């Protein structure tokens, strides 16, 4: 014990541990935990321990879920679905309120349990995690209440399989379960193997309030249990965790028709400009990378500092680092708790050591770490080359990299120099600069002069390999509302779909039309790389020839699309003007297009052309009207939800309605600022190739729409696997959809395989297409305080 004099000299805090007696008593009384299935805890068979990482002490034994357990849970969820989904929203809201209140009543208990199981400081579980859990259920009770009014006609997806990580155990559970239940789905959730205990306490809350049985099921276990859940008869899989597992899940669900959302890793930039409030930014680093021991998917793990202030910033950062207290997570004055598990600690040590071996210099907080338990002193690394492992890999521990930049352009380049795109934090007192950078960083969440703020009212989720889908707010609700993914219906002309392209020499007069339609790349007509063409047959035989594109043509088209990036930065008004012009030019050629479709033998040529013209006017009208929102979050921020284009979208078009199907997909994509590489109807590509002249006369910049004709599935495969394609839409066979979804796992691009439909009907156009063509960036800007 220090003397009073010593205490006055150091002004150090004494220990202030939070009492854990109640929780320990609860754990002892429960003994070994089974799964929570159909409203009751099962008798555990095979079990594994869950330990306190701060001491290594075993807290409880929990059941290792088998395929049979998962199947039983899914069956219970399926049985509960009709009753739960048919409840009026108001009734479901009452259940969600009841959950929120019970969480609130047990805030202290749940905080202590979370801290014991995960190792995070009690200050964080008590002030951040658990209050946000309650907030999430309250917020979503509201969505249930207003569901019919806010999402007219929407139906729940069905049974949702949800897999969560260990870094925010109960909060991630809330992020998954609250929107699912509000929308009328039932769930089977698997918590992470390191941290299952608060999920089991949550199951008790469900039982206590009398939530209808089967609506929430919790199955504990490791990755094998998770894989079993992915493979089970669920309608949707929602996953948060590592990019590696996300990729495996993308492959496993390919072609199954299961809806999928993935919230994966990040390597988020934390950008400090010379004019920033430096003390504020230093405090920001504390919250960005030392919060939750750095085990945060959106952690500001790459600090980028403008050169002129780098030295001052590093000095202040070191001084702040020296004041952080690492130790007993239950101590109320602990800043840095324990790493979740010895496996994770070893992983952090390994990556940091490799980084040092590659030349990086580690600056770590000094002072004693507890002698036992999973502790790692917080710090940051300098002298890091871009290719150093610590620059690229998610350390998922309390260690950031720190590098410098000179100009705002360089900052953007460095910020975006990652496969990920989850979050970014920008520090500057100059609002013009901060918002300019916010627009340019590729990230789903951007905080201006702040970091790691979360709220149920705002969407959260990533760009690029950080996954797809959003959680929170209106955006998150949509992910649980579109109904089960309809299975693809065969196209009405399956024989033509499967007809192998017939290689032929350029027409020598044997074809009725003495012309081969070329490809359209970068605004110019191009001969296919291989020099081949294929016969296009209409009602009465061959009506023309089309270029037979190959992989190289696709790659050239993607490159051209990339170069046309200015289209994404053009205003909605500018894009609208071009699309109006395009619509007018199409209208001027109505008779010509009708003749073309007639010769192709499509069922209603005149109607199809007329509908195509209206579609062009519709998306011209939408180009400057489909906009975002300002979310009402609970801190002093305006949270701007901005729909942004993906970049390059690959589109494989349906064989039915060769003109209307093509335009129904391509127009919404470009109206929102994307550039497109489209594969027109394989059986009848000439309706699309006739559009070249329309595009040329409409001021559509070269490269915005690129067209490669040929064997649809073969070309779609190259597009789906291409790393510079950010999203892929595929309209065709079930096998083709499976192939596209599996190929997309490489860069985890978003895929959409809309089932074949009546393109002239109401399902052929609308806001849904525009939602598919955009991803939301949530930008948090300080406001009003
Ligand atoms: P993980 O991705 O393996 O675990 C997350 C969840 O997925 C757990 O519930 C786990 O049981 C489950 N899971 C594992 N394999 C699965 C499979 N094949 N199919 C279905 N579910 C499966 O993450 P892990 O191994 O715990 O951590 C490794 C690294 O992943 C961390 O160091 C960190 O870099 C990253 N990570 C990122 C998270 C994020 O929020 N973005 C969260 C957790 C980890």
CSV table of C-alpha atoms in Angstrom, one decimal, residues 148-315:
chain,number,residue,atom,x,y,z
A,148,UNK,CA,-46.5,-0.7,-42.1
A,149,UNK,CA,-46.3,3.1,-42.6
A,150,UNK,CA,-42.5,3.4,-43.2
A,151,UNK,CA,-42.0,0.3,-45.3
A,152,UNK,CA,-45.4,-0.2,-47.0
A,153,UNK,CA,-45.8,-3.7,-48.4
A,154,UNK,CA,-42.5,-5.0,-47.0
A,155,UNK,CA,-42.3,-8.5,-45.7
A,156,UNK,CA,-39.7,-10.1,-43.4
A,157,UNK,CA,-37.0,-12.2,-44.9
A,158,UNK,CA,-37.8,-15.2,-42.7
A,159,UNK,CA,-35.5,-17.2,-40.4
A,160,UNK,CA,-32.2,-15.4,-39.9
A,161,UNK,CA,-28.9,-17.1,-39.0
A,162,UNK,CA,-26.8,-14.6,-37.2
A,163,UNK,CA,-23.1,-15.0,-36.3
A,164,UNK,CA,-21.3,-12.5,-34.1
A,165,UNK,CA,-17.8,-11.8,-32.9
A,166,UNK,CA,-16.4,-11.4,-29.4
A,167,UNK,CA,-15.3,-7.7,-29.4
A,168,UNK,CA,-18.7,-6.3,-28.5
A,169,UNK,CA,-20.6,-9.4,-27.5
A,170,UNK,CA,-24.0,-8.1,-26.3
A,171,UNK,CA,-23.9,-5.0,-28.5
A,172,UNK,CA,-23.4,-7.1,-31.7
A,173,UNK,CA,-26.2,-9.3,-30.5
A,174,UNK,CA,-28.4,-6.3,-30.2
A,175,UNK,CA,-27.4,-5.0,-33.6
A,176,UNK,CA,-28.4,-8.3,-35.1
A,177,UNK,CA,-31.5,-9.3,-33.1
A,178,UNK,CA,-33.3,-5.9,-32.7
A,179,UNK,CA,-33.8,-5.1,-36.4
A,180,UNK,CA,-34.6,-8.7,-37.2
A,181,UNK,CA,-37.3,-9.0,-34.7
A,182,UNK,CA,-38.7,-5.5,-35.4
A,183,UNK,CA,-39.1,-6.5,-39.0
A,184,UNK,CA,-41.0,-9.7,-38.1
A,185,UNK,CA,-38.2,-12.3,-38.6
A,186,UNK,CA,-37.2,-15.0,-36.2
A,187,UNK,CA,-33.5,-15.7,-35.3
A,188,UNK,CA,-30.9,-18.3,-34.5
A,189,UNK,CA,-27.9,-16.5,-33.1
A,190,UNK,CA,-24.5,-17.9,-32.5
A,191,UNK,CA,-22.3,-15.8,-30.2
A,192,UNK,CA,-18.5,-16.1,-30.4
A,193,UNK,CA,-16.8,-18.9,-28.6
A,194,UNK,CA,-14.7,-16.6,-26.4
A,195,UNK,CA,-17.7,-14.6,-25.2
A,196,UNK,CA,-21.0,-16.5,-25.1
A,197,UNK,CA,-22.1,-15.5,-21.6
A,198,UNK,CA,-24.0,-12.2,-22.1
A,199,UNK,CA,-25.9,-13.9,-25.0
A,200,UNK,CA,-27.0,-16.6,-22.5
A,201,UNK,CA,-28.0,-13.9,-20.0
A,202,UNK,CA,-30.0,-12.3,-22.8
A,203,UNK,CA,-31.8,-15.6,-23.4
A,204,UNK,CA,-32.9,-15.5,-19.8
A,205,UNK,CA,-34.3,-12.1,-20.4
A,206,UNK,CA,-36.3,-13.4,-23.4
A,207,UNK,CA,-37.6,-16.3,-21.2
A,208,UNK,CA,-38.4,-13.9,-18.3
A,209,UNK,CA,-40.5,-11.5,-20.4
A,210,UNK,CA,-42.3,-14.5,-22.0
A,211,UNK,CA,-41.2,-13.7,-25.6
A,212,UNK,CA,-43.0,-16.3,-27.7
A,213,UNK,CA,-40.9,-19.4,-27.9
A,214,UNK,CA,-38.7,-19.9,-30.9
A,215,UNK,CA,-38.5,-16.2,-31.9
A,216,UNK,CA,-35.0,-16.0,-30.4
A,217,UNK,CA,-32.8,-19.0,-30.3
A,218,UNK,CA,-29.2,-18.9,-29.1
A,219,UNK,CA,-26.8,-21.7,-30.0
A,220,UNK,CA,-23.3,-21.6,-28.6
A,221,UNK,CA,-20.2,-23.1,-30.2
A,222,UNK,CA,-17.2,-22.3,-32.3
A,223,UNK,CA,-16.6,-21.9,-36.1
A,224,UNK,CA,-18.0,-25.3,-36.8
A,225,UNK,CA,-21.2,-24.4,-35.2
A,226,UNK,CA,-21.2,-21.2,-37.2
A,227,UNK,CA,-20.6,-23.1,-40.4
A,228,UNK,CA,-23.5,-25.4,-39.6
A,229,UNK,CA,-25.7,-22.4,-39.1
A,230,UNK,CA,-24.6,-21.0,-42.5
A,231,UNK,CA,-25.5,-24.3,-44.1
A,232,UNK,CA,-28.8,-24.7,-42.3
A,233,UNK,CA,-32.3,-24.0,-43.7
A,234,UNK,CA,-32.2,-20.3,-43.0
A,235,UNK,CA,-33.4,-17.5,-45.3
A,236,UNK,CA,-30.7,-15.0,-44.4
A,237,UNK,CA,-27.2,-15.1,-42.9
A,238,UNK,CA,-25.9,-12.0,-41.1
A,239,UNK,CA,-22.3,-12.2,-40.1
A,240,UNK,CA,-19.8,-9.9,-38.3
A,241,UNK,CA,-16.2,-11.0,-38.0
A,242,UNK,CA,-13.1,-11.6,-39.9
A,243,UNK,CA,-12.8,-11.0,-43.7
A,244,UNK,CA,-11.5,-14.5,-44.1
A,245,UNK,CA,-14.5,-16.1,-42.6
A,246,UNK,CA,-16.8,-13.6,-44.4
A,247,UNK,CA,-15.3,-14.8,-47.7
A,248,UNK,CA,-15.9,-18.5,-46.8
A,249,UNK,CA,-19.5,-17.7,-45.9
A,250,UNK,CA,-19.9,-15.8,-49.3
A,251,UNK,CA,-18.8,-19.0,-51.0
A,252,UNK,CA,-20.9,-21.3,-48.9
A,253,UNK,CA,-24.0,-19.3,-49.5
A,254,UNK,CA,-23.4,-18.9,-53.3
A,255,UNK,CA,-26.4,-20.0,-55.3
A,256,UNK,CA,-28.5,-21.0,-52.2
A,257,UNK,CA,-30.7,-17.9,-52.5
A,258,UNK,CA,-29.9,-17.0,-48.9
A,259,UNK,CA,-29.8,-13.3,-48.3
A,260,UNK,CA,-26.4,-12.2,-47.0
A,261,UNK,CA,-24.9,-9.3,-45.1
A,262,UNK,CA,-21.3,-9.1,-44.1
A,263,UNK,CA,-19.7,-6.7,-41.6
A,264,UNK,CA,-16.0,-7.5,-41.8
A,265,UNK,CA,-12.6,-6.1,-41.0
A,266,UNK,CA,-11.1,-2.7,-41.5
A,267,UNK,CA,-7.8,-0.7,-41.5
A,268,UNK,CA,-9.4,2.6,-41.0
A,269,UNK,CA,-7.5,5.9,-41.5
A,270,UNK,CA,-7.3,8.6,-38.8
A,271,UNK,CA,-6.3,11.7,-40.6
A,272,UNK,CA,-4.9,14.7,-38.7
A,273,UNK,CA,-4.4,17.9,-40.7
A,274,UNK,CA,-2.1,20.7,-39.6
A,275,UNK,CA,-5.0,22.9,-38.6
A,276,UNK,CA,-6.6,20.3,-36.3
A,277,UNK,CA,-7.3,20.8,-32.6
A,278,UNK,CA,-4.3,18.7,-31.7
A,279,UNK,CA,-5.3,17.9,-28.2
A,280,UNK,CA,-8.7,16.9,-29.4
A,281,UNK,CA,-7.1,14.7,-32.1
A,282,UNK,CA,-4.8,13.1,-29.4
A,283,UNK,CA,-7.9,12.3,-27.4
A,284,UNK,CA,-9.4,11.0,-30.6
A,285,UNK,CA,-6.5,8.5,-30.9
A,286,UNK,CA,-7.3,7.2,-27.4
A,287,UNK,CA,-10.9,6.5,-28.5
A,288,UNK,CA,-9.8,5.3,-32.0
A,289,UNK,CA,-7.3,2.6,-31.2
A,290,UNK,CA,-6.9,2.1,-27.5
A,291,UNK,CA,-10.7,1.8,-26.9
A,292,UNK,CA,-11.6,-1.8,-26.3
A,293,UNK,CA,-7.9,-2.7,-26.6
A,294,UNK,CA,-8.1,-1.9,-30.2
A,295,UNK,CA,-10.3,-4.9,-30.9
A,296,UNK,CA,-12.7,-2.8,-32.9
A,297,UNK,CA,-13.5,-3.4,-36.6
A,298,UNK,CA,-13.6,0.3,-37.3
A,299,UNK,CA,-10.6,1.3,-35.1
A,300,UNK,CA,-8.6,4.2,-36.4
A,301,UNK,CA,-5.6,1.9,-36.9
A,302,UNK,CA,-3.7,4.0,-39.4
A,303,UNK,CA,-2.9,7.4,-38.1
A,304,UNK,CA,-1.9,9.8,-40.9
A,305,UNK,CA,-0.5,13.1,-39.7
A,306,UNK,CA,0.4,16.2,-41.8
A,307,UNK,CA,4.1,16.6,-41.9
A,308,UNK,CA,4.4,20.1,-40.3
A,309,UNK,CA,2.8,19.0,-37.0
A,310,UNK,CA,3.9,15.5,-36.9
A,311,UNK,CA,6.6,16.0,-34.3
A,312,UNK,CA,4.4,18.0,-31.9
A,313,UNK,CA,1.6,15.5,-32.4
A,314,UNK,CA,3.8,12.5,-31.6
A,315,UNK,CA,5.2,14.2,-28.5
